[in-house]
Amino acid sequence: MKISSIATVPFTLPLRRAIGFAHGSMASTEHVLVEIHTDDGLVGRAEAPSRPYLYGESQASMVEAVRLWFAPSLVGLDPFRTDSIRGILDRTANNNTVKGAIDIALHDLIGQAVGQPCFKLLGGHTNRVRVTYVCGYSTPQEMADECAQMHETHGVTAFKVKVGVDPRKDAASLAAIRARLPDALIYVDGNEAFSEKDALNMLAMAAAHKVAWAEEPCPTPDTVARRRVAEHGAIPILGDDSCRTLSEVAREAMNAAIHLVSIKVARTGYRLSRDILGLAVAHGIRPLVGSQGDSGIGVLAGAHFCAAHRATSALPAELCFHLNLGADILVDPPPIVNGELVLDQRPGLGLTLDPDKLLRYRVDR
């Protein structure tokens, strides 16, 4: 079996409502569908998120990167050679998320070829993933209502709450959510909005509301503040934007700046995500699987990785973002029941695309 072609389809999906965070808001999600075709007729698929403000990649740049660089380098190769292919991809700098999508699509393809789901290929620990709902920035009442609705409708018991705009509002939001969900696991995401002093104050306030940990309170470049906040803060620190690559995770670990790390397969694929997982475990850093504004495709990709490993399965994963979408390009987006996503035995990622939805939401025609 050889790779015969690689196709890309940029698509944009609407959100049910805008999601706010410390530095702005988003009303839709932009992705590129990557399809790897083989001479045997199999097609492996994955999605790459467009986040130019984080990774410097747009839908247009990812489409061109595949057309100009990656497809010509990979056509004719055996798709089982995932490690060698990653080395070929890394001859081109950056382009992290489209490289990640190619890697995941290869694993989807391999799973189909051998008739096994990806979570079994990657480790096979379980097929169940407890999920975390990410609550965007709004009024305290609206945020509490949103979390309570997710608990009542889908059984979700873990929540990531956006903070970092107004300290008093942050405190009121956490108090309101905790009052509605006294037994929930709650953590906060500062999106790098806090100074060292303000971060320490926020962590103390969060601890009073039984918040488990805080994601990226301080800017990534401020290494001294990050280390001090991790050392003196009232609750542990979760690394995300500071941990986009294996070398960045190693830096944060050596700087003692994080206690947990968010592994986002959209930006590191499966190959590098496993390297990050091993590094984290070796340093005593707890891993969890994060969200990248995923559609159902990205949610399933993350779920297969999370379920495959003991360490990632130990904490809830941010894998229900698709519940915020006004539409999806899958026939059957993964349901969330009793706070869990349960993977079935379909080979690869188990994707079934809806061609009519893809035609409607693609942005290249």
mmCIF file of N, CA and C in Angstrom, residues 225-357:
data_model
loop_
_atom_site.group_PDB
_atom_site.id
_atom_site.type_symbol
_atom_site.label_atom_id
_atom_site.label_comp_id
_atom_site.label_asym_id
_atom_site.label_seq_id
_atom_site.Cartn_x
_atom_site.Cartn_y
_atom_site.Cartn_z
ATOM 1 N N ALA A 225 8.466 34.957 36.208
ATOM 2 C CA ALA A 225 7.144 35.021 36.845
ATOM 3 C C ALA A 225 6.474 33.653 36.832
ATOM 4 N N ARG A 226 6.606 32.940 35.752
ATOM 5 C CA ARG A 226 5.961 31.628 35.644
ATOM 6 C C ARG A 226 6.525 30.665 36.689
ATOM 7 N N ARG A 227 7.829 30.677 36.866
ATOM 8 C CA ARG A 227 8.431 29.791 37.864
ATOM 9 C C ARG A 227 7.996 30.173 39.282
ATOM 10 N N ARG A 228 7.966 31.464 39.566
ATOM 11 C CA ARG A 228 7.570 31.916 40.906
ATOM 12 C C ARG A 228 6.106 31.592 41.195
ATOM 13 N N VAL A 229 5.257 31.799 40.201
ATOM 14 C CA VAL A 229 3.836 31.502 40.393
ATOM 15 C C VAL A 229 3.629 30.006 40.607
ATOM 16 N N ALA A 230 4.353 29.182 39.866
ATOM 17 C CA ALA A 230 4.247 27.736 40.062
ATOM 18 C C ALA A 230 4.744 27.325 41.441
ATOM 19 N N GLU A 231 5.759 28.009 41.934
ATOM 20 C CA GLU A 231 6.335 27.661 43.235
ATOM 21 C C GLU A 231 5.472 28.145 44.397
ATOM 22 N N HIS A 232 4.921 29.352 44.269
ATOM 23 C CA HIS A 232 4.251 29.979 45.407
ATOM 24 C C HIS A 232 2.729 30.021 45.289
ATOM 25 N N GLY A 233 2.177 29.656 44.139
ATOM 26 C CA GLY A 233 0.736 29.728 43.951
ATOM 27 C C GLY A 233 -0.020 28.731 44.814
ATOM 28 N N ALA A 234 -1.284 29.055 45.076
ATOM 29 C CA ALA A 234 -2.101 28.228 45.963
ATOM 30 C C ALA A 234 -2.572 26.935 45.310
ATOM 31 N N ILE A 235 -2.568 26.878 43.979
ATOM 32 C CA ILE A 235 -3.005 25.674 43.264
ATOM 33 C C ILE A 235 -2.019 25.378 42.132
ATOM 34 N N PRO A 236 -2.008 24.158 41.610
ATOM 35 C CA PRO A 236 -1.058 23.791 40.550
ATOM 36 C C PRO A 236 -1.308 24.546 39.242
ATOM 37 N N ILE A 237 -0.275 24.528 38.384
ATOM 38 C CA ILE A 237 -0.310 25.224 37.095
ATOM 39 C C ILE A 237 -0.311 24.206 35.954
ATOM 40 N N LEU A 238 -1.217 24.442 35.001
ATOM 41 C CA LEU A 238 -1.321 23.634 33.781
ATOM 42 C C LEU A 238 -0.701 24.396 32.618
ATOM 43 N N GLY A 239 0.260 23.788 31.941
ATOM 44 C CA GLY A 239 0.874 24.400 30.769
ATOM 45 C C GLY A 239 0.120 24.063 29.499
ATOM 46 N N ASP A 240 -0.043 25.076 28.631
ATOM 47 C CA ASP A 240 -0.733 24.863 27.354
ATOM 48 C C ASP A 240 0.015 25.576 26.234
ATOM 49 N N ASP A 241 -0.209 26.891 26.088
ATOM 50 C CA ASP A 241 0.444 27.629 25.004
ATOM 51 C C ASP A 241 1.957 27.638 25.157
ATOM 52 N N SER A 242 2.459 27.425 26.351
ATOM 53 C CA SER A 242 3.897 27.340 26.582
ATOM 54 C C SER A 242 4.446 25.962 26.232
ATOM 55 N N CYS A 243 3.574 25.026 25.883
ATOM 56 C CA CYS A 243 3.958 23.622 25.705
ATOM 57 C C CYS A 243 3.503 23.083 24.356
ATOM 58 N N ARG A 244 3.794 23.822 23.295
ATOM 59 C CA ARG A 244 3.308 23.448 21.974
ATOM 60 C C ARG A 244 4.166 22.394 21.289
ATOM 61 N N THR A 245 5.396 22.234 21.750
ATOM 62 C CA THR A 245 6.319 21.270 21.154
ATOM 63 C C THR A 245 7.004 20.476 22.258
ATOM 64 N N LEU A 246 7.674 19.404 21.880
ATOM 65 C CA LEU A 246 8.399 18.591 22.851
ATOM 66 C C LEU A 246 9.462 19.414 23.564
ATOM 67 N N SER A 247 10.202 20.234 22.830
ATOM 68 C CA SER A 247 11.262 21.028 23.452
ATOM 69 C C SER A 247 10.698 22.075 24.402
ATOM 70 N N GLU A 248 9.529 22.623 24.082
ATOM 71 C CA GLU A 248 8.911 23.591 24.986
ATOM 72 C C GLU A 248 8.455 22.925 26.279
ATOM 73 N N VAL A 249 7.921 21.724 26.191
ATOM 74 C CA VAL A 249 7.534 21.002 27.404
ATOM 75 C C VAL A 249 8.768 20.708 28.252
ATOM 76 N N ALA A 250 9.866 20.319 27.612
ATOM 77 C CA ALA A 250 11.110 20.078 28.347
ATOM 78 C C ALA A 250 11.585 21.346 29.044
ATOM 79 N N ARG A 251 11.491 22.478 28.360
ATOM 80 C CA ARG A 251 11.890 23.760 28.964
ATOM 81 C C ARG A 251 11.044 24.085 30.184
ATOM 82 N N GLU A 252 9.726 23.948 30.066
ATOM 83 C CA GLU A 252 8.842 24.260 31.188
ATOM 84 C C GLU A 252 9.070 23.299 32.351
ATOM 85 N N ALA A 253 9.343 22.037 32.041
ATOM 86 C CA ALA A 253 9.625 21.070 33.100
ATOM 87 C C ALA A 253 10.919 21.422 33.827
ATOM 88 N N MET A 254 11.963 21.757 33.093
ATOM 89 C CA MET A 254 13.242 22.104 33.706
ATOM 90 C C MET A 254 13.160 23.415 34.474
ATOM 91 N N ASN A 255 12.262 24.298 34.053
ATOM 92 C CA ASN A 255 12.072 25.578 34.741
ATOM 93 C C ASN A 255 11.141 25.435 35.942
ATOM 94 N N ALA A 256 10.604 24.239 36.160
ATOM 95 C CA ALA A 256 9.653 23.985 37.254
ATOM 96 C C ALA A 256 8.481 24.950 37.191
ATOM 97 N N ALA A 257 7.992 25.209 35.969
ATOM 98 C CA ALA A 257 6.931 26.198 35.765
ATOM 99 C C ALA A 257 5.550 25.576 35.642
ATOM 100 N N ILE A 258 5.461 24.247 35.544
ATOM 101 C CA ILE A 258 4.160 23.590 35.369
ATOM 102 C C ILE A 258 4.085 22.333 36.230
ATOM 103 N N HIS A 259 2.856 21.995 36.604
ATOM 104 C CA HIS A 259 2.588 20.746 37.319
ATOM 105 C C HIS A 259 1.783 19.770 36.460
ATOM 106 N N LEU A 260 1.109 20.325 35.460
ATOM 107 C CA LEU A 260 0.333 19.528 34.507
ATOM 108 C C LEU A 260 0.624 20.058 33.111
ATOM 109 N N VAL A 261 0.354 19.237 32.090
ATOM 110 C CA VAL A 261 0.551 19.686 30.717
ATOM 111 C C VAL A 261 -0.646 19.277 29.869
ATOM 112 N N SER A 262 -1.079 20.195 29.014
ATOM 113 C CA SER A 262 -2.172 19.932 28.084
ATOM 114 C C SER A 262 -1.593 19.418 26.773
ATOM 115 N N ILE A 263 -1.930 18.190 26.437
ATOM 116 C CA ILE A 263 -1.495 17.597 25.172
ATOM 117 C C ILE A 263 -2.618 17.777 24.164
ATOM 118 N N LYS A 264 -2.330 18.499 23.097
ATOM 119 C CA LYS A 264 -3.327 18.746 22.058
ATOM 120 C C LYS A 264 -2.857 18.062 20.779
ATOM 121 N N VAL A 265 -3.502 16.953 20.443
ATOM 122 C CA VAL A 265 -3.034 16.175 19.299
ATOM 123 C C VAL A 265 -3.158 16.957 18.000
ATOM 124 N N ALA A 266 -4.009 17.982 17.974
ATOM 125 C CA ALA A 266 -4.131 18.789 16.758
ATOM 126 C C ALA A 266 -2.831 19.490 16.414
ATOM 127 N N ARG A 267 -2.017 19.797 17.412
ATOM 128 C CA ARG A 267 -0.771 20.515 17.115
ATOM 129 C C ARG A 267 0.461 19.610 17.149
ATOM 130 N N THR A 268 0.337 18.394 17.675
ATOM 131 C CA THR A 268 1.500 17.508 17.731
ATOM 132 C C THR A 268 1.241 16.136 17.121
ATOM 133 N N GLY A 269 0.040 15.902 16.581
ATOM 134 C CA GLY A 269 -0.248 14.591 16.021
ATOM 135 C C GLY A 269 -0.131 13.514 17.088
ATOM 136 N N TYR A 270 -0.170 12.266 16.680
ATOM 137 C CA TYR A 270 -0.002 11.174 17.638
ATOM 138 C C TYR A 270 1.470 10.910 17.934
ATOM 139 N N ARG A 271 2.305 11.033 16.926
ATOM 140 C CA ARG A 271 3.722 10.684 17.093
ATOM 141 C C ARG A 271 4.384 11.564 18.147
ATOM 142 N N LEU A 272 4.275 12.873 18.025
ATOM 143 C CA LEU A 272 4.917 13.764 18.989
ATOM 144 C C LEU A 272 4.146 13.833 20.300
ATOM 145 N N SER A 273 2.839 13.619 20.253
ATOM 146 C CA SER A 273 2.064 13.612 21.499
ATOM 147 C C SER A 273 2.533 12.491 22.422
ATOM 148 N N ARG A 274 2.891 11.358 21.848
ATOM 149 C CA ARG A 274 3.397 10.259 22.678
ATOM 150 C C ARG A 274 4.758 10.612 23.268
ATOM 151 N N ASP A 275 5.582 11.329 22.532
ATOM 152 C CA ASP A 275 6.859 11.783 23.085
ATOM 153 C C ASP A 275 6.627 12.727 24.264
ATOM 154 N N ILE A 276 5.680 13.663 24.093
ATOM 155 C CA ILE A 276 5.362 14.606 25.168
ATOM 156 C C ILE A 276 4.808 13.865 26.378
ATOM 157 N N LEU A 277 3.959 12.887 26.136
ATOM 158 C CA LEU A 277 3.396 12.099 27.231
ATOM 159 C C LEU A 277 4.502 11.408 28.025
ATOM 160 N N GLY A 278 5.441 10.785 27.341
ATOM 161 C CA GLY A 278 6.541 10.110 28.028
ATOM 162 C C GLY A 278 7.396 11.070 28.828
ATOM 163 N N LEU A 279 7.689 12.238 28.249
ATOM 164 C CA LEU A 279 8.480 13.249 28.952
ATOM 165 C C LEU A 279 7.754 13.721 30.206
ATOM 166 N N ALA A 280 6.458 13.971 30.072
ATOM 167 C CA ALA A 280 5.674 14.448 31.210
ATOM 168 C C ALA A 280 5.675 13.425 32.339
ATOM 169 N N VAL A 281 5.415 12.180 32.013
ATOM 170 C CA VAL A 281 5.379 11.138 33.039
ATOM 171 C C VAL A 281 6.734 11.018 33.728
ATOM 172 N N ALA A 282 7.813 11.107 32.963
ATOM 173 C CA ALA A 282 9.153 11.004 33.540
ATOM 174 C C ALA A 282 9.447 12.129 34.519
ATOM 175 N N HIS A 283 8.855 13.298 34.300
ATOM 176 C CA HIS A 283 9.086 14.458 35.169
ATOM 177 C C HIS A 283 8.019 14.599 36.252
ATOM 178 N N GLY A 284 7.109 13.658 36.351
ATOM 179 C CA GLY A 284 6.065 13.762 37.360
ATOM 180 C C GLY A 284 5.036 14.828 37.059
ATOM 181 N N ILE A 285 4.882 15.173 35.775
ATOM 182 C CA ILE A 285 3.906 16.174 35.332
ATOM 183 C C ILE A 285 2.667 15.437 34.832
ATOM 184 N N ARG A 286 1.514 15.798 35.354
ATOM 185 C CA ARG A 286 0.283 15.085 34.997
ATOM 186 C C ARG A 286 -0.219 15.554 33.627
ATOM 187 N N PRO A 287 -0.477 14.642 32.704
ATOM 188 C CA PRO A 287 -0.963 15.025 31.372
ATOM 189 C C PRO A 287 -2.485 14.979 31.293
ATOM 190 N N LEU A 288 -3.033 15.894 30.519
ATOM 191 C CA LEU A 288 -4.438 15.797 30.128
ATOM 192 C C LEU A 288 -4.540 16.157 28.654
ATOM 193 N N VAL A 289 -5.622 15.740 28.030
ATOM 194 C CA VAL A 289 -5.823 16.013 26.605
ATOM 195 C C VAL A 289 -6.677 17.256 26.467
ATOM 196 N N GLY A 290 -6.149 18.256 25.744
ATOM 197 C CA GLY A 290 -6.815 19.542 25.608
ATOM 198 C C GLY A 290 -7.618 19.661 24.327
ATOM 199 N N SER A 291 -8.249 20.828 24.197
ATOM 200 C CA SER A 291 -9.121 21.113 23.053
ATOM 201 C C SER A 291 -8.501 22.175 22.164
ATOM 202 N N GLN A 292 -8.801 22.104 20.880
ATOM 203 C CA GLN A 292 -8.330 23.104 19.933
ATOM 204 C C GLN A 292 -9.495 23.618 19.099
ATOM 205 N N GLY A 293 -10.642 23.832 19.752
ATOM 206 C CA GLY A 293 -11.817 24.275 19.013
ATOM 207 C C GLY A 293 -12.263 23.236 18.006
ATOM 208 N N ASP A 294 -12.236 21.967 18.418
ATOM 209 C CA ASP A 294 -12.399 20.850 17.495
ATOM 210 C C ASP A 294 -13.831 20.685 16.992
ATOM 211 N N SER A 295 -13.944 20.213 15.753
ATOM 212 C CA SER A 295 -15.204 19.640 15.287
ATOM 213 C C SER A 295 -15.246 18.192 15.762
ATOM 214 N N GLY A 296 -16.259 17.444 15.348
ATOM 215 C CA GLY A 296 -16.341 16.048 15.740
ATOM 216 C C GLY A 296 -15.116 15.244 15.339
ATOM 217 N N ILE A 297 -14.485 15.613 14.220
ATOM 218 C CA ILE A 297 -13.280 14.903 13.769
ATOM 219 C C ILE A 297 -12.157 15.058 14.784
ATOM 220 N N GLY A 298 -11.888 16.292 15.192
ATOM 221 C CA GLY A 298 -10.826 16.539 16.154
ATOM 222 C C GLY A 298 -11.121 15.959 17.519
ATOM 223 N N VAL A 299 -12.395 15.992 17.916
ATOM 224 C CA VAL A 299 -12.792 15.393 19.193
ATOM 225 C C VAL A 299 -12.475 13.899 19.194
ATOM 226 N N LEU A 300 -12.824 13.201 18.124
ATOM 227 C CA LEU A 300 -12.537 11.770 18.054
ATOM 228 C C LEU A 300 -11.036 11.501 18.019
ATOM 229 N N ALA A 301 -10.288 12.338 17.310
ATOM 230 C CA ALA A 301 -8.831 12.162 17.275
ATOM 231 C C ALA A 301 -8.248 12.271 18.676
ATOM 232 N N GLY A 302 -8.682 13.278 19.437
ATOM 233 C CA GLY A 302 -8.207 13.428 20.805
ATOM 234 C C GLY A 302 -8.664 12.301 21.707
ATOM 235 N N ALA A 303 -9.894 11.843 21.516
ATOM 236 C CA ALA A 303 -10.434 10.783 22.367
ATOM 237 C C ALA A 303 -9.676 9.471 22.185
ATOM 238 N N HIS A 304 -9.321 9.147 20.956
ATOM 239 C CA HIS A 304 -8.568 7.909 20.726
ATOM 240 C C HIS A 304 -7.213 7.964 21.427
ATOM 241 N N PHE A 305 -6.548 9.113 21.389
ATOM 242 C CA PHE A 305 -5.256 9.231 22.072
ATOM 243 C C PHE A 305 -5.439 9.148 23.579
ATOM 244 N N CYS A 306 -6.425 9.869 24.095
ATOM 245 C CA CYS A 306 -6.667 9.884 25.538
ATOM 246 C C CYS A 306 -6.978 8.488 26.057
ATOM 247 N N ALA A 307 -7.887 7.793 25.384
ATOM 248 C CA ALA A 307 -8.314 6.475 25.844
ATOM 249 C C ALA A 307 -7.195 5.443 25.783
ATOM 250 N N ALA A 308 -6.256 5.641 24.884
ATOM 251 C CA ALA A 308 -5.212 4.644 24.662
ATOM 252 C C ALA A 308 -4.251 4.504 25.828
ATOM 253 N N HIS A 309 -4.101 5.550 26.648
ATOM 254 C CA HIS A 309 -3.034 5.584 27.645
ATOM 255 C C HIS A 309 -3.578 5.754 29.061
ATOM 256 N N ARG A 310 -2.962 5.074 30.013
ATOM 257 C CA ARG A 310 -3.371 5.190 31.412
ATOM 258 C C ARG A 310 -3.226 6.613 31.930
ATOM 259 N N ALA A 311 -2.109 7.240 31.609
ATOM 260 C CA ALA A 311 -1.821 8.553 32.191
ATOM 261 C C ALA A 311 -2.812 9.608 31.726
ATOM 262 N N THR A 312 -3.137 9.628 30.432
ATOM 263 C CA THR A 312 -4.086 10.623 29.938
ATOM 264 C C THR A 312 -5.511 10.298 30.360
ATOM 265 N N SER A 313 -5.820 9.020 30.552
ATOM 266 C CA SER A 313 -7.171 8.632 30.972
ATOM 267 C C SER A 313 -7.452 8.974 32.428
ATOM 268 N N ALA A 314 -6.417 9.299 33.190
ATOM 269 C CA ALA A 314 -6.600 9.561 34.616
ATOM 270 C C ALA A 314 -7.305 10.884 34.890
ATOM 271 N N LEU A 315 -7.259 11.817 33.936
ATOM 272 C CA LEU A 315 -7.902 13.119 34.097
ATOM 273 C C LEU A 315 -8.912 13.329 32.976
ATOM 274 N N PRO A 316 -9.973 14.097 33.236
ATOM 275 C CA PRO A 316 -10.939 14.374 32.163
ATOM 276 C C PRO A 316 -10.295 15.171 31.039
ATOM 277 N N ALA A 317 -10.769 14.937 29.823
ATOM 278 C CA ALA A 317 -10.209 15.564 28.625
ATOM 279 C C ALA A 317 -11.178 16.598 28.067
ATOM 280 N N GLU A 318 -10.624 17.645 27.470
ATOM 281 C CA GLU A 318 -11.442 18.743 26.934
ATOM 282 C C GLU A 318 -12.010 18.359 25.566
ATOM 283 N N LEU A 319 -12.857 17.364 25.553
ATOM 284 C CA LEU A 319 -13.272 16.755 24.292
ATOM 285 C C LEU A 319 -14.781 16.779 24.097
ATOM 286 N N CYS A 320 -15.385 17.933 24.364
ATOM 287 C CA CYS A 320 -16.803 18.084 24.009
ATOM 288 C C CYS A 320 -17.068 19.461 23.405
ATOM 289 N N PHE A 321 -16.036 20.063 22.797
ATOM 290 C CA PHE A 321 -16.225 21.373 22.179
ATOM 291 C C PHE A 321 -17.266 21.314 21.070
ATOM 292 N N HIS A 322 -17.388 20.167 20.420
ATOM 293 C CA HIS A 322 -18.344 20.047 19.312
ATOM 294 C C HIS A 322 -19.784 20.289 19.750
ATOM 295 N N LEU A 323 -20.053 20.225 21.055
ATOM 296 C CA LEU A 323 -21.399 20.537 21.539
ATOM 297 C C LEU A 323 -21.732 22.015 21.360
ATOM 298 N N ASN A 324 -20.697 22.850 21.182
ATOM 299 C CA ASN A 324 -20.905 24.283 20.947
ATOM 300 C C ASN A 324 -21.192 24.613 19.489
ATOM 301 N N LEU A 325 -21.015 23.651 18.596
ATOM 302 C CA LEU A 325 -21.124 23.929 17.169
ATOM 303 C C LEU A 325 -22.576 23.976 16.707
ATOM 304 N N GLY A 326 -22.826 24.863 15.752
ATOM 305 C CA GLY A 326 -24.136 24.906 15.125
ATOM 306 C C GLY A 326 -24.291 23.884 14.022
ATOM 307 N N ALA A 327 -23.179 23.260 13.607
ATOM 308 C CA ALA A 327 -23.194 22.229 12.567
ATOM 309 C C ALA A 327 -21.889 21.459 12.641
ATOM 310 N N ASP A 328 -21.890 20.272 12.052
ATOM 311 C CA ASP A 328 -20.687 19.446 11.977
ATOM 312 C C ASP A 328 -20.658 18.798 10.599
ATOM 313 N N ILE A 329 -19.492 18.287 10.199
ATOM 314 C CA ILE A 329 -19.414 17.626 8.897
ATOM 315 C C ILE A 329 -19.416 16.108 9.037
ATOM 316 N N LEU A 330 -19.636 15.606 10.247
ATOM 317 C CA LEU A 330 -19.804 14.175 10.456
ATOM 318 C C LEU A 330 -21.281 13.809 10.433
ATOM 319 N N VAL A 331 -21.572 12.619 9.938
ATOM 320 C CA VAL A 331 -22.940 12.109 9.992
ATOM 321 C C VAL A 331 -23.368 11.909 11.440
ATOM 322 N N ASP A 332 -22.437 11.428 12.272
ATOM 323 C CA ASP A 332 -22.747 11.069 13.656
ATOM 324 C C ASP A 332 -21.691 11.623 14.608
ATOM 325 N N PRO A 333 -21.726 12.928 14.914
ATOM 326 C CA PRO A 333 -20.783 13.481 15.892
ATOM 327 C C PRO A 333 -20.870 12.700 17.205
ATOM 328 N N PRO A 334 -19.757 12.521 17.901
ATOM 329 C CA PRO A 334 -19.762 11.653 19.085
ATOM 330 C C PRO A 334 -20.666 12.180 20.194
ATOM 331 N N PRO A 335 -21.584 11.359 20.700
ATOM 332 C CA PRO A 335 -22.449 11.798 21.795
ATOM 333 C C PRO A 335 -21.702 11.818 23.126
ATOM 334 N N ILE A 336 -22.126 12.705 24.004
ATOM 335 C CA ILE A 336 -21.607 12.760 25.368
ATOM 336 C C ILE A 336 -22.750 12.356 26.294
ATOM 337 N N VAL A 337 -22.591 11.233 26.977
ATOM 338 C CA VAL A 337 -23.629 10.691 27.853
ATOM 339 C C VAL A 337 -23.000 10.379 29.208
ATOM 340 N N ASN A 338 -23.656 10.832 30.274
ATOM 341 C CA ASN A 338 -23.124 10.633 31.629
ATOM 342 C C ASN A 338 -21.702 11.166 31.764
ATOM 343 N N GLY A 339 -21.436 12.270 31.054
ATOM 344 C CA GLY A 339 -20.131 12.911 31.156
ATOM 345 C C GLY A 339 -19.010 12.191 30.454
ATOM 346 N N GLU A 340 -19.337 11.209 29.606
ATOM 347 C CA GLU A 340 -18.318 10.413 28.940
ATOM 348 C C GLU A 340 -18.522 10.362 27.434
ATOM 349 N N LEU A 341 -17.414 10.193 26.726
ATOM 350 C CA LEU A 341 -17.418 9.846 25.311
ATOM 351 C C LEU A 341 -16.949 8.400 25.225
ATOM 352 N N VAL A 342 -17.764 7.551 24.616
ATOM 353 C CA VAL A 342 -17.431 6.128 24.510
ATOM 354 C C VAL A 342 -17.105 5.811 23.055
ATOM 355 N N LEU A 343 -15.891 5.322 22.826
ATOM 356 C CA LEU A 343 -15.445 4.974 21.481
ATOM 357 C C LEU A 343 -15.934 3.580 21.103
ATOM 358 N N ASP A 344 -16.343 3.437 19.850
ATOM 359 C CA ASP A 344 -16.769 2.121 19.382
ATOM 360 C C ASP A 344 -15.599 1.409 18.703
ATOM 361 N N GLN A 345 -15.890 0.294 18.062
ATOM 362 C CA GLN A 345 -14.837 -0.551 17.500
ATOM 363 C C GLN A 345 -14.610 -0.322 16.008
ATOM 364 N N ARG A 346 -15.164 0.750 15.459
ATOM 365 C CA ARG A 346 -14.915 1.028 14.047
ATOM 366 C C ARG A 346 -13.422 1.269 13.818
ATOM 367 N N PRO A 347 -12.893 0.816 12.696
ATOM 368 C CA PRO A 347 -11.451 0.954 12.469
ATOM 369 C C PRO A 347 -11.022 2.401 12.277
ATOM 370 N N GLY A 348 -9.765 2.658 12.590
ATOM 371 C CA GLY A 348 -9.227 4.012 12.488
ATOM 372 C C GLY A 348 -9.888 4.928 13.492
ATOM 373 N N LEU A 349 -10.214 6.140 13.059
ATOM 374 C CA LEU A 349 -10.925 7.088 13.913
ATOM 375 C C LEU A 349 -12.427 6.843 13.929
ATOM 376 N N GLY A 350 -12.921 6.024 13.017
ATOM 377 C CA GLY A 350 -14.355 5.749 12.964
ATOM 378 C C GLY A 350 -15.168 6.902 12.418
ATOM 379 N N LEU A 351 -14.635 7.596 11.414
ATOM 380 C CA LEU A 351 -15.297 8.780 10.862
ATOM 381 C C LEU A 351 -16.253 8.410 9.733
ATOM 382 N N THR A 352 -17.419 9.064 9.722
ATOM 383 C CA THR A 352 -18.324 8.992 8.575
ATOM 384 C C THR A 352 -18.686 10.420 8.193
ATOM 385 N N LEU A 353 -18.111 10.898 7.097
ATOM 386 C CA LEU A 353 -18.352 12.277 6.670
ATOM 387 C C LEU A 353 -19.743 12.427 6.068
ATOM 388 N N ASP A 354 -20.321 13.602 6.274
ATOM 389 C CA ASP A 354 -21.572 13.980 5.621
ATOM 390 C C ASP A 354 -21.208 14.834 4.406
ATOM 391 N N PRO A 355 -21.271 14.305 3.191
ATOM 392 C CA PRO A 355 -20.809 15.054 2.018
ATOM 393 C C PRO A 355 -21.603 16.328 1.773
ATOM 394 N N ASP A 356 -22.881 16.318 2.100
ATOM 395 C CA ASP A 356 -23.690 17.523 1.904
ATOM 396 C C ASP A 356 -23.263 18.631 2.862
ATOM 397 N N LYS A 357 -22.976 18.266 4.106
ATOM 398 C CA LYS A 357 -22.517 19.262 5.078
ATOM 399 C C LYS A 357 -21.134 19.793 4.686
#
